[in-house]
Coordinates of C-alpha atoms in Angstrom, one line a residue:
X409 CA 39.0 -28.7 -12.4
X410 CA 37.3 -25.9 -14.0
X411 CA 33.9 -27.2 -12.4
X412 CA 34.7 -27.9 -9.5
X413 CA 35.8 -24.0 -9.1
X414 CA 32.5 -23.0 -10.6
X415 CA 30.5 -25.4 -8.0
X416 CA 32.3 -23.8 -4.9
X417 CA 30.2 -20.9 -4.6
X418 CA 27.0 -23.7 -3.8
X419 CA 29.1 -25.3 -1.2
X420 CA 30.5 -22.1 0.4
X421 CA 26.6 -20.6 0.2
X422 CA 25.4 -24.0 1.6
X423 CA 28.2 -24.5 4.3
X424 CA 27.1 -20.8 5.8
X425 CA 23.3 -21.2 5.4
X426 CA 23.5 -24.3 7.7
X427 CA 26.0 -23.2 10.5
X428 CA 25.8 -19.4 10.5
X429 CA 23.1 -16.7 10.2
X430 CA 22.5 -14.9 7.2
X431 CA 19.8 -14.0 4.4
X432 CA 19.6 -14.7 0.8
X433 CA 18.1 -12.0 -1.5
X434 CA 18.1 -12.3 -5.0
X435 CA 16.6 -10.8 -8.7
X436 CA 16.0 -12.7 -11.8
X437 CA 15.7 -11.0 -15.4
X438 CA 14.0 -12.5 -17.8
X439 CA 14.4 -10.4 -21.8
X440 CA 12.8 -12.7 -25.0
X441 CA 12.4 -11.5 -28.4
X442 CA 9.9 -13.0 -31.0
X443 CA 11.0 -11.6 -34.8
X444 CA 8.6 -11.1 -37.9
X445 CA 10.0 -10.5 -40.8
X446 CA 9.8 -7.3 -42.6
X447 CA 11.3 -6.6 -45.5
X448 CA 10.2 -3.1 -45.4
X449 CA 12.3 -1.7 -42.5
X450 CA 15.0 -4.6 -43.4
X451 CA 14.4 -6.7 -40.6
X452 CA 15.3 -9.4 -42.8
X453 CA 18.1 -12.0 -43.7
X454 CA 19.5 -12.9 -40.5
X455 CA 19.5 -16.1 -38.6
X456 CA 16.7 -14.8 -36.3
X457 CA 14.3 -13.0 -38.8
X458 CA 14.8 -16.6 -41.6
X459 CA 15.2 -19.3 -39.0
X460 CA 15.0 -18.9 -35.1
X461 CA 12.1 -16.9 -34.8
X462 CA 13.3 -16.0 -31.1
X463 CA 15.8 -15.3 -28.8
X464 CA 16.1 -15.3 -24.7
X465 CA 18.6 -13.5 -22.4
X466 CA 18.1 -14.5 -18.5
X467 CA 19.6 -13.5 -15.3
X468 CA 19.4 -15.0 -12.1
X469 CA 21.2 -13.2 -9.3
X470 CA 21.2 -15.1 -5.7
X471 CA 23.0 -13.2 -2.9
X472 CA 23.7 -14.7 1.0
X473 CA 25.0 -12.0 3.3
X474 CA 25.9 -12.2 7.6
X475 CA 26.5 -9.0 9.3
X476 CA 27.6 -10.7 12.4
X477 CA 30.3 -12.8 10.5
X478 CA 31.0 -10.0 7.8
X479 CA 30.5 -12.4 4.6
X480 CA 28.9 -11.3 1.7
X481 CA 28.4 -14.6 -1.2
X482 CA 27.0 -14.1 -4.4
X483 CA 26.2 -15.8 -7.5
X484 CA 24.7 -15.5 -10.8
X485 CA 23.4 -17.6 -13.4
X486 CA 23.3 -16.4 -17.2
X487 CA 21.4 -18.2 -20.3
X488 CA 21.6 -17.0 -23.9
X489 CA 19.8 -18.9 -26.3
X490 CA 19.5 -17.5 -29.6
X491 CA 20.9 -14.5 -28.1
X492 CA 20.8 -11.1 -30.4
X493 CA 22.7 -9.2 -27.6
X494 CA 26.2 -9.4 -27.7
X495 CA 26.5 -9.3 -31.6
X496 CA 23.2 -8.3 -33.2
X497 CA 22.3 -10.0 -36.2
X498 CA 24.7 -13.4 -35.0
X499 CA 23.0 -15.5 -32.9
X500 CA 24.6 -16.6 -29.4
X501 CA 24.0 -19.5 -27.2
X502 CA 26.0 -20.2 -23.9
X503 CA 24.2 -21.3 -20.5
X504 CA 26.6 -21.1 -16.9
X505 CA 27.8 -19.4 -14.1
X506 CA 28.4 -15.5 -15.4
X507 CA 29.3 -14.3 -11.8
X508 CA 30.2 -15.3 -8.1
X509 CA 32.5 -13.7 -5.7
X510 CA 33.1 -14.3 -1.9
X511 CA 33.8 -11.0 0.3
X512 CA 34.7 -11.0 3.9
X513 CA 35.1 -7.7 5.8
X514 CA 37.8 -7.3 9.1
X515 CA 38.2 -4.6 10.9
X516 CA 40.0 -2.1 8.3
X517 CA 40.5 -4.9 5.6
X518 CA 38.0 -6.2 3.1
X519 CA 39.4 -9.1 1.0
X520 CA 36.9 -10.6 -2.2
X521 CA 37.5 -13.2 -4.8
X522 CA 36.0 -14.2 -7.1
X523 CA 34.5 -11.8 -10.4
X524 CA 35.1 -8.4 -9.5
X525 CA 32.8 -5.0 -10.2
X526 CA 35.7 -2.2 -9.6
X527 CA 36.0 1.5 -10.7
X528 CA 39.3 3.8 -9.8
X529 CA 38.1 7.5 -9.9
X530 CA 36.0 8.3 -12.8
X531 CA 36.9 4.9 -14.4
X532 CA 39.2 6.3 -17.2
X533 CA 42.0 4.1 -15.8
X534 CA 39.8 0.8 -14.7
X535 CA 36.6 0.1 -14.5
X536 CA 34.8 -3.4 -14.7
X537 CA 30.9 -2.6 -14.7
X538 CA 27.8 -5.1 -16.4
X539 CA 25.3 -3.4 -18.5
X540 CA 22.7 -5.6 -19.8
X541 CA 21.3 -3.2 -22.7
X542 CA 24.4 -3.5 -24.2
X543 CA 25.5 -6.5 -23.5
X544 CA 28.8 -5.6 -21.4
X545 CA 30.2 -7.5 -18.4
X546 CA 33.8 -6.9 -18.1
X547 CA 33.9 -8.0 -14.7
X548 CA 37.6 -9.2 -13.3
X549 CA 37.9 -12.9 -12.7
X550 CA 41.0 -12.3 -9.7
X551 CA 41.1 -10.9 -6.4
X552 CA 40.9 -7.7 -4.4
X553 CA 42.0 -6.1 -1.0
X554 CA 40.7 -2.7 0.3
X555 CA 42.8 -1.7 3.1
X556 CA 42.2 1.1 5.3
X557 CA 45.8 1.6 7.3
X558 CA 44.6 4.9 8.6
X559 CA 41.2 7.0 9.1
X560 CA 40.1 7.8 5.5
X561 CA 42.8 6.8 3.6
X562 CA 41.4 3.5 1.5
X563 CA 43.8 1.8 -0.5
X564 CA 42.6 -1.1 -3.2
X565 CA 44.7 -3.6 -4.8
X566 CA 43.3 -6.1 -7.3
X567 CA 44.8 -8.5 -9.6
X568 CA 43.2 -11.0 -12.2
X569 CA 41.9 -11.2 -15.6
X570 CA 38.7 -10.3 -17.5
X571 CA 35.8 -12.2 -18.4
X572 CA 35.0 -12.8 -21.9
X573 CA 31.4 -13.8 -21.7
X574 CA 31.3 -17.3 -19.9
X575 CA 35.6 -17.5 -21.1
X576 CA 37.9 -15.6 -19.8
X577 CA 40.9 -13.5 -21.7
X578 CA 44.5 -14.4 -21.3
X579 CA 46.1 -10.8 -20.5
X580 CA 46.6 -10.3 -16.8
X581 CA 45.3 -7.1 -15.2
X582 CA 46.7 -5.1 -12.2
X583 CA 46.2 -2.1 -10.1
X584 CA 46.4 -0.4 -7.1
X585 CA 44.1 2.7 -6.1
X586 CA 45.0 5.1 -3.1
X587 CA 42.1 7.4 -1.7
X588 CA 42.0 10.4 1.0
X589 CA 38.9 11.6 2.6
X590 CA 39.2 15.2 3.6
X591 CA 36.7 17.2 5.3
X592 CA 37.3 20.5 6.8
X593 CA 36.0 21.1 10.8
X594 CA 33.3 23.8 9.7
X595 CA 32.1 21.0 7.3
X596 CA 31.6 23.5 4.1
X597 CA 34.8 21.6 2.5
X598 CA 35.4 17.9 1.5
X599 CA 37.9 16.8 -0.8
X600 CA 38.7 13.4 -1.8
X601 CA 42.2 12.9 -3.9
X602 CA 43.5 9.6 -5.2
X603 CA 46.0 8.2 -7.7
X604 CA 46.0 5.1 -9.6
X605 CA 47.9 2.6 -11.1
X606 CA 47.0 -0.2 -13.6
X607 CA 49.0 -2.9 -15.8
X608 CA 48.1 -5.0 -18.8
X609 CA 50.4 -7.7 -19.6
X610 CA 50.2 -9.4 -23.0
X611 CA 49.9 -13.2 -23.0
X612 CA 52.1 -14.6 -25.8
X613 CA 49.3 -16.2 -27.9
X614 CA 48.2 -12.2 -28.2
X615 CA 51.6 -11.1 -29.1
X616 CA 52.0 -13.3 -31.9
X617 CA 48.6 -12.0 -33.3
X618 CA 49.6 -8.3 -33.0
X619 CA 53.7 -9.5 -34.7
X620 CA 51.9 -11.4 -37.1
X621 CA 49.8 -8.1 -38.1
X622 CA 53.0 -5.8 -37.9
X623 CA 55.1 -8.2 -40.5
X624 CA 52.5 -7.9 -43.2
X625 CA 53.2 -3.9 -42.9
X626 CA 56.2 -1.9 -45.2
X627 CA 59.4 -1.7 -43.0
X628 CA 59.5 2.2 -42.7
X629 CA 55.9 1.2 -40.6
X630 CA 57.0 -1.5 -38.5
X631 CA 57.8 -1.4 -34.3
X632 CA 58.3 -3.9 -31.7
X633 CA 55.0 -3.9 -29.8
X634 CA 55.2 -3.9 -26.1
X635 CA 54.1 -6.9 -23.4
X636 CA 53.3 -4.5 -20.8
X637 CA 51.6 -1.3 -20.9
X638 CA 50.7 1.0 -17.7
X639 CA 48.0 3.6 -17.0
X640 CA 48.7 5.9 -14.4
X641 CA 45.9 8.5 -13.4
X642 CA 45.4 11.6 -10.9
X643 CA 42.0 12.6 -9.5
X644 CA 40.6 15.1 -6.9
X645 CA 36.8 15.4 -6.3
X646 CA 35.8 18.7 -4.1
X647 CA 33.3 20.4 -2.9
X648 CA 32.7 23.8 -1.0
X649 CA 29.9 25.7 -0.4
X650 CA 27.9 25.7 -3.3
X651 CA 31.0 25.1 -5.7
X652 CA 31.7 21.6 -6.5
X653 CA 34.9 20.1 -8.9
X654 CA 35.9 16.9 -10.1
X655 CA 39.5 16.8 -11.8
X656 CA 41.3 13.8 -13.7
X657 CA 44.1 13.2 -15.7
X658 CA 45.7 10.1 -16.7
X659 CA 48.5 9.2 -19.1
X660 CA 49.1 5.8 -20.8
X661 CA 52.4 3.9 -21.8
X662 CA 53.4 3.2 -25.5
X663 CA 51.5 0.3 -27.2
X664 CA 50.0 -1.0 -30.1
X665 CA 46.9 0.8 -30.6
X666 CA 44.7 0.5 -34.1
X667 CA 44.3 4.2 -35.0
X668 CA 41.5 5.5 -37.8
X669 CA 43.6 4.0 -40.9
X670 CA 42.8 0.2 -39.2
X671 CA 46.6 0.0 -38.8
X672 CA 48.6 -0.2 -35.8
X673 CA 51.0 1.9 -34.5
X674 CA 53.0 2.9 -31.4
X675 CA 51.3 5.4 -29.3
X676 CA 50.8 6.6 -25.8
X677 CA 48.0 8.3 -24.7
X678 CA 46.6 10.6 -22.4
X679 CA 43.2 11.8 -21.3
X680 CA 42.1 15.3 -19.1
X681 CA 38.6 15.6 -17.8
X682 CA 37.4 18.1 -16.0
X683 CA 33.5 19.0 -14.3
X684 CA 32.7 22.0 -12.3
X685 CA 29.8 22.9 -10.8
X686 CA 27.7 25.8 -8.7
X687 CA 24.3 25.2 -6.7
X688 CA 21.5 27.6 -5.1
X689 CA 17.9 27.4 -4.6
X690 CA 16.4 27.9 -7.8
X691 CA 19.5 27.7 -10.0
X692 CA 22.1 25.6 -10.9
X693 CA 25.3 25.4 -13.5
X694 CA 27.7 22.8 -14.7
X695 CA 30.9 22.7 -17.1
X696 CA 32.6 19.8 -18.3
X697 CA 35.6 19.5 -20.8
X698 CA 37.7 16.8 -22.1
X699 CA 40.4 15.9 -24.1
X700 CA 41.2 12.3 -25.2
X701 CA 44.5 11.5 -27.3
X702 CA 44.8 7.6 -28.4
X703 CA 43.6 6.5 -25.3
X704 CA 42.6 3.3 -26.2
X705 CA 42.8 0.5 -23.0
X706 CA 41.6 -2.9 -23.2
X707 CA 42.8 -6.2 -23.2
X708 CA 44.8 -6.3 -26.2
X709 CA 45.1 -4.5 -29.1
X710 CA 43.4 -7.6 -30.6
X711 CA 40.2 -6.6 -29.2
X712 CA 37.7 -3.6 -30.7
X713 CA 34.0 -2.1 -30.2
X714 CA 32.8 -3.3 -26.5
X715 CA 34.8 -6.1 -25.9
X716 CA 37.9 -6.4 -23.7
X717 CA 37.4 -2.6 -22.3
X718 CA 39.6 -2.0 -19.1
X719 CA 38.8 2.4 -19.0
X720 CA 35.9 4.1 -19.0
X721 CA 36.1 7.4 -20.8
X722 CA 33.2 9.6 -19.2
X723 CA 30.7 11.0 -22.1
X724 CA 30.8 14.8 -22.0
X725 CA 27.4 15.3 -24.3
X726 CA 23.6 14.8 -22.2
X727 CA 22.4 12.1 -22.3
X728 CA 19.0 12.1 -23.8
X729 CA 16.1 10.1 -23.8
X730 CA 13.3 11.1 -25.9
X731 CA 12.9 9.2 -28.6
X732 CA 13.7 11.8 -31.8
X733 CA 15.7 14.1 -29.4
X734 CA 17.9 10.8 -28.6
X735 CA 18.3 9.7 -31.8
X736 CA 21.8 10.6 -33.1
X737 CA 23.8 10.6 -29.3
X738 CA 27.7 10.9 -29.6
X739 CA 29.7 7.8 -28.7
X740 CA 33.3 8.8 -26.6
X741 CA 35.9 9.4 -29.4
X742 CA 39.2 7.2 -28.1
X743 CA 41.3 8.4 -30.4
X744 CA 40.9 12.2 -30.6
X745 CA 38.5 14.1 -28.9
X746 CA 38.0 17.7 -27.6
X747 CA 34.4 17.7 -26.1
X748 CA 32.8 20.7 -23.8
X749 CA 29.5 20.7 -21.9
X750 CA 27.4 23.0 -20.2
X751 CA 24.2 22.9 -18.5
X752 CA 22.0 25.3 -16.4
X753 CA 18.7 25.1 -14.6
X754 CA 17.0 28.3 -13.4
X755 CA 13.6 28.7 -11.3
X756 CA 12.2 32.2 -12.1
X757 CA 9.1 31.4 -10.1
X758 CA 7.6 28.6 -8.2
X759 CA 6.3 26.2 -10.4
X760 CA 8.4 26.8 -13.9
X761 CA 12.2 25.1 -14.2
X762 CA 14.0 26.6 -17.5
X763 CA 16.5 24.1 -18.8
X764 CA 19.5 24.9 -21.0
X765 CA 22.3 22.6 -22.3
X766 CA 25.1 23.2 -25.0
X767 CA 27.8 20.9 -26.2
X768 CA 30.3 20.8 -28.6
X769 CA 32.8 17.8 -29.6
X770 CA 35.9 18.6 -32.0
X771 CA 38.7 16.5 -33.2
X772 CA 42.2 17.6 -33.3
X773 CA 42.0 18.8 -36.5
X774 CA 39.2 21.5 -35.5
X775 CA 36.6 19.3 -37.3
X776 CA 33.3 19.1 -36.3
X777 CA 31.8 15.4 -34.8
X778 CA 29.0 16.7 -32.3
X779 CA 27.0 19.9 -31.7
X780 CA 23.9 20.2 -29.6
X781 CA 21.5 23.2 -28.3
X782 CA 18.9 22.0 -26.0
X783 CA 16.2 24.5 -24.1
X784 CA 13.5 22.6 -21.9
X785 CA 11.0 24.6 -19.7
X786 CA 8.8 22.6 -17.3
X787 CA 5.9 23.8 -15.5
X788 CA 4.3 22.6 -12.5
X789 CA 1.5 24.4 -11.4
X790 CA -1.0 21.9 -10.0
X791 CA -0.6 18.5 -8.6
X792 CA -2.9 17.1 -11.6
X793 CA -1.0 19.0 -14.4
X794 CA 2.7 19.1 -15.1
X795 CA 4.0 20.1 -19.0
X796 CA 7.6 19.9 -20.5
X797 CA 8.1 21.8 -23.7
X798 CA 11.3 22.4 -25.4
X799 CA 13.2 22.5 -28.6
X800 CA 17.2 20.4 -29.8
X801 CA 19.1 21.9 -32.4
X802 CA 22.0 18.9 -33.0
X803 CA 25.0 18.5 -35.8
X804 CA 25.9 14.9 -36.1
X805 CA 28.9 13.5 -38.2
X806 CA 27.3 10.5 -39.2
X807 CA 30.9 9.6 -41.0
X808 CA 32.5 9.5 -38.2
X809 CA 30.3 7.7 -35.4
X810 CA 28.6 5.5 -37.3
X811 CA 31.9 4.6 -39.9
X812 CA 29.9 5.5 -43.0
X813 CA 32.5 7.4 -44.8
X814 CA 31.0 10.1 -47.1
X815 CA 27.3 10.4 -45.1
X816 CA 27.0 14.2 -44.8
X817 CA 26.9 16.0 -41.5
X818 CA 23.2 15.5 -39.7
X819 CA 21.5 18.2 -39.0
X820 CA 18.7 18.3 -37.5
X821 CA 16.1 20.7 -35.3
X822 CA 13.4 19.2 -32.9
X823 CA 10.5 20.4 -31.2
X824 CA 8.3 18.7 -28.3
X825 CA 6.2 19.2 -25.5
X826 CA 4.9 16.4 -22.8
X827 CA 2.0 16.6 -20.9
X828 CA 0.8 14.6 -17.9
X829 CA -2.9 14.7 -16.3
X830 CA -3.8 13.0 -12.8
X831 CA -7.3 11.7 -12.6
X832 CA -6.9 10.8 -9.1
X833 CA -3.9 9.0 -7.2
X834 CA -4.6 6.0 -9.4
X835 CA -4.9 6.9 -12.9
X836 CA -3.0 9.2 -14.9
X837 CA -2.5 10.0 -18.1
X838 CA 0.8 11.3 -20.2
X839 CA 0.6 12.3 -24.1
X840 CA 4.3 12.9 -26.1
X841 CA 4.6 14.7 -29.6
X842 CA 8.3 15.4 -31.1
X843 CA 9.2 16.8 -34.8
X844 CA 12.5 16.3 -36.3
X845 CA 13.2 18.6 -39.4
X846 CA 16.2 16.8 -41.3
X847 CA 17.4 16.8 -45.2
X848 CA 20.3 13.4 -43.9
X849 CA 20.1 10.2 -43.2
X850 CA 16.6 9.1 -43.2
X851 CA 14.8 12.5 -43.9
X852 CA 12.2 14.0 -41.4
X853 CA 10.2 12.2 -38.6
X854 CA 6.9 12.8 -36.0
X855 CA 5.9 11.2 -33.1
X856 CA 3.8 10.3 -30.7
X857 CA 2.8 8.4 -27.8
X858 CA 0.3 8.3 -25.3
X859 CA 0.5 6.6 -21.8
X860 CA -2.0 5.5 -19.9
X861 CA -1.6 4.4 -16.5
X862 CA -3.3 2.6 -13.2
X863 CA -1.3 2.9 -9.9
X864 CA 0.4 0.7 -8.8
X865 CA 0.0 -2.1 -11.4
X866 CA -1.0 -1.2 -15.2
X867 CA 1.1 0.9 -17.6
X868 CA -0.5 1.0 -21.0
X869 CA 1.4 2.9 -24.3
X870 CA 0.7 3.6 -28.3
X871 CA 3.0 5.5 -29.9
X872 CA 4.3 5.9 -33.8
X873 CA 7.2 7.1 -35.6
X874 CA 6.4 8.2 -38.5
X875 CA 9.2 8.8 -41.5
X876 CA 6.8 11.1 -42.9
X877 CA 9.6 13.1 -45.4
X878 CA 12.0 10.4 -46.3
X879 CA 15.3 11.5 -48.2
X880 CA 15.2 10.9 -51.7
X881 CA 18.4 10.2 -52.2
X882 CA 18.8 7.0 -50.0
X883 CA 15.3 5.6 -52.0
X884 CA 13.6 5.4 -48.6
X885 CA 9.7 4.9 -48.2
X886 CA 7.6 7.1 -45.6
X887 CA 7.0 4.3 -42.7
X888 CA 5.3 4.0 -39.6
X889 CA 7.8 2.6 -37.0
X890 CA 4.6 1.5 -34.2
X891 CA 4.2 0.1 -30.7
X892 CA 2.3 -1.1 -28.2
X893 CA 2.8 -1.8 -24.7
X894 CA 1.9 -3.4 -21.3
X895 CA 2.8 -4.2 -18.3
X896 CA 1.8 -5.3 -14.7
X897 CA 3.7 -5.2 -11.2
X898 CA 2.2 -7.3 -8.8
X899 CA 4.8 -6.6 -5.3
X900 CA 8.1 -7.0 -6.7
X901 CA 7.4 -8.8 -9.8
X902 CA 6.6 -6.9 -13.2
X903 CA 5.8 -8.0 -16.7
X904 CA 6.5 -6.0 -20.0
X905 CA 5.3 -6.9 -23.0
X906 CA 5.2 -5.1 -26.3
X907 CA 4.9 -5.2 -30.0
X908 CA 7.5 -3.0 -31.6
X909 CA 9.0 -1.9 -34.8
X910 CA 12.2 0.2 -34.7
X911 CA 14.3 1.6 -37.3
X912 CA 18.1 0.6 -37.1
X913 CA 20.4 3.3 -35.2
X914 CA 22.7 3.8 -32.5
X915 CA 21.8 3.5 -28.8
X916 CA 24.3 4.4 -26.0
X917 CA 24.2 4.1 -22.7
X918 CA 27.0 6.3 -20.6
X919 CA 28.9 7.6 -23.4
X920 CA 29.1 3.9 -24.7
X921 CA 27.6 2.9 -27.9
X922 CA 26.8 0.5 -30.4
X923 CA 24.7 -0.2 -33.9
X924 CA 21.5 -1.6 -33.5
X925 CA 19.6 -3.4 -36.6
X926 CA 16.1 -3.2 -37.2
X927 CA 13.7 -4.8 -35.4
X928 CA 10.2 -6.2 -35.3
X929 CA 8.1 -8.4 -33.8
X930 CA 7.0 -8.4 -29.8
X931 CA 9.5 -8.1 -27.1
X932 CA 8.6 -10.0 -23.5
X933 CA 10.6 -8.8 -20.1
X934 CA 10.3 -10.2 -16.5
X935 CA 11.9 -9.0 -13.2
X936 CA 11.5 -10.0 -9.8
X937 CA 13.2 -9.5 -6.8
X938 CA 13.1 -11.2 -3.3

């Protein structure tokens, strides 16, 4: 039975292609890895670095859509072999179907089945999303009807469960999201409000884990855990004149969460999130603030790190992406979090943008997890010159987001300027240089990178990272971290290849993080598009 569902997608696509009219468009990704050992860095003593040797992660999307019948049908192939992705350091093979869906749009009612990419708000309440550099795809293997009863009112009702790579889990999900479009006559106000409303029910093989794990507890500490639990959320997004604000809050039901102790308990939880923002010609200003208490929403309790997420908690800290400036980013604290944000941009004259960011993240008990300064200024003054200088002073609790109890508190301060040079239209030319002054974790750090590239096809790169003043007290050795790089678009299809060695960290993308190992050896990519 099970493949004969996952064959109807070719028959539906195959069924329209011959009796209606439509197109197909499609992307395939194509990521490979090749690993050398090296003891040095401690890219060493896993599966892939003793044995393997390699690893491949593919993607191949294939999408039919008709605009006179209203039928979007899409599906997507996924391959691991070897795979490094989902849990780095254990290899991962699986080859199938990792998405399809069938969506058909009426007059004010859109109906789709099949896996399901959602979001309600700002996603704290659901969210299903697929981010490949992390290895997420929580996409919901159900249904889902967007009906519009009146003008720009949109309500959305889905139902299903999630996918769990090429499985799927047991707990059902549900929710319903209403949504008002509101503009004034002038045009200088538009607000959209909306409310949502999701429910997790436990299947009973998950219950019997999370009873199981409650008996073994003293009786003073045990509770009956809940089957259902429900997220309910309130959101307004507005803007007028140069003022815009985004507002959320949303409050979760009792249930079994597992708090910083690895133990369960019975808590609700509750999240406020706030953004405002003010625009002009020539400068700009933004405040966000947050505060998260135990809300932790996925599948089941059962579940931890990136797996089984139903909410998205926005990050509140920039997100960077320098190499030394990005090195220590601060992952969204479920549990408690008090996190503020803010960010300006002024143009004194034509030609120079001054930068400024600031952000703080607390826990409950006034502790310190995350502090950043950030000043930027970027001149453009000629079409064959443009500079970036700037300078990140950043406290990171290395205890807490990396769950290495007794690391000291990072801190670090880091300098660097970017310059890019235009030979022509063709060639151009782009040098980086960063310093990172720190006594924790690793010790100091320089680096560099130059670019060179040759419109519209060749992109060339050296750079180094250089551990130039390592900290004596973790016995580390000055290393170079190097890498080269290359690649070629011809139309829509590019190559990447590189040879890299990277020292083990944390990379996030969107306020969601994980640990990543070591690495060396050469890294391949292909994309393509049609």
């Amino acid at each position: 039975m099970t493949k004969k569902i996952l064959l109807l997608p070719f028959f539906i696509v195959f069924f329209i292609k011959v009796y209606s009219q439509g197109n197909f468009s499609g992307e395939l990704m194509v990521n490979s890895d090749f690993y050398q050992r090296d003891e040095a860095i401690g890219a060493v003593n896993t599966p892939h670095y003793d044995n393997l040797l390699s690893s491949t992660d593919a993607w191949f999307s294939l999408l039919y859509t008709n605009h006179d019948i209203n039928l979007d049908v899409g599906i997507r192939m996924d391959m691991f072999n070897n795979s490094n992705l989902h849990n780095p350091g254990t290899p991962y093979n699986g080859i199938g179907i990792g998405r399809w869906f069938v969506r058909k749009r009426f007059q004010n009612v859109t109906l789709e089945g099949g896996y399901i990419y959602e979001q309600f708000g700002s996603g704290i309440s659901f969210r299903t999303y697929e981010d490949r550099s992390l290895g997420i795809d929580n996409a919901l293997f159900g249904m889902s009807v967007k009906y519009e009863p009146i003008e720009n009112l949109m309500i959305t009702g889905l139902a299903g469960v999630q996918k769990n790579r090429f499985d799927l889990y047991n707990p059902i999900i549900q929710g319903v999201n209403l949504e008002y479009f509101i503009s004034s006559e002038e045009g200088n106000l538009t607000m959209v409000p909306g409310v949502a409303l999701v429910n997790r029910t436990l299947d009973q093989s998950s219950m019997n884990l999370i009873v199981n794990t409650i008996e073994t507890y003293p009786e003073e500490e045990r509770f009956v855990p809940r089957y259902n639990t429900f997220v309910a959320s309130a959101y307004n997004s507005m803007d007028i004149g140069a003022f815009n604000v985004y507002l959320e809050g949303a409050v979760k039901t009792n249930e079994a969460i597992r708090t910083a102790d690895n133990r369960l308990r019975d808590r609700p939880g509750n999240v406020l999130y706030g953004v405002v923002g003010y625009s002009r010609p020539g400068f700009g200003a933004s405040f966000q603030a947050k505060r998260t208490e135990n809300f932790v929403f996925r599948t089941s309790p059962n579940e931890a790190l990136l797996d089984g997420m139903i909410g998205f908690i926005p990050p509140t800290a920039r997100q960077q992406h320098r190499r030394l400036i990005a090195r220590y980013a601060a992952a969204t604290q479920e549990l408690e979090e008090l996190a503020f944000n803010l960010d300006l941009s002024y143009v004194p004259v034509r030609g120079y943008t001054l930068g400024f960011n600031a952000a703080e993240i607390r826990d409950f008990s006034d502790d310190l997890l995350f502090r950043e300064y950030f000043l930027d200024l970027t001149i453009r003054k000629s079409r064959k010159w443009t500079g970036v200088a700037g300078i990140q002073y950043m406290q990171y609790n290395q205890a807490v987001y990396e769950e290495k109890p007794g690391e000291p508190m990072v801190e670090a301060i880091t300098p660097f300027v970017e310059l890019t040079y235009r030979f022509n239209r063709r060639h151009s030319i782009r040098v980086e240089a960063e310093y990172q002054y720190n006594e924790q974790d690793f010790g100091s750090w320089v680096y560099g990178l130059i670019e060179y590239n040759i419109a519209p096809r060749w992109s060339f790169a050296v750079s180094d990272m250089y551990n130039y003043a390592p900290n004596e007290s973790k016995d580390t050795e000055a290393l170079h971290y190097y890498s080269l790089f290359a690649s070629y678009t011809a139309g829509a299809h590019r190559f990447t290849t590189s040879y890299v060695r990277q020292v083990e960290g944390v990379i996030c993308t969107g306020g969601v993080c994980r640990f990543e190992p070591a690495f060396s050896g050469v890294k391949f990519q292909l994309t393509t598009s049609f």
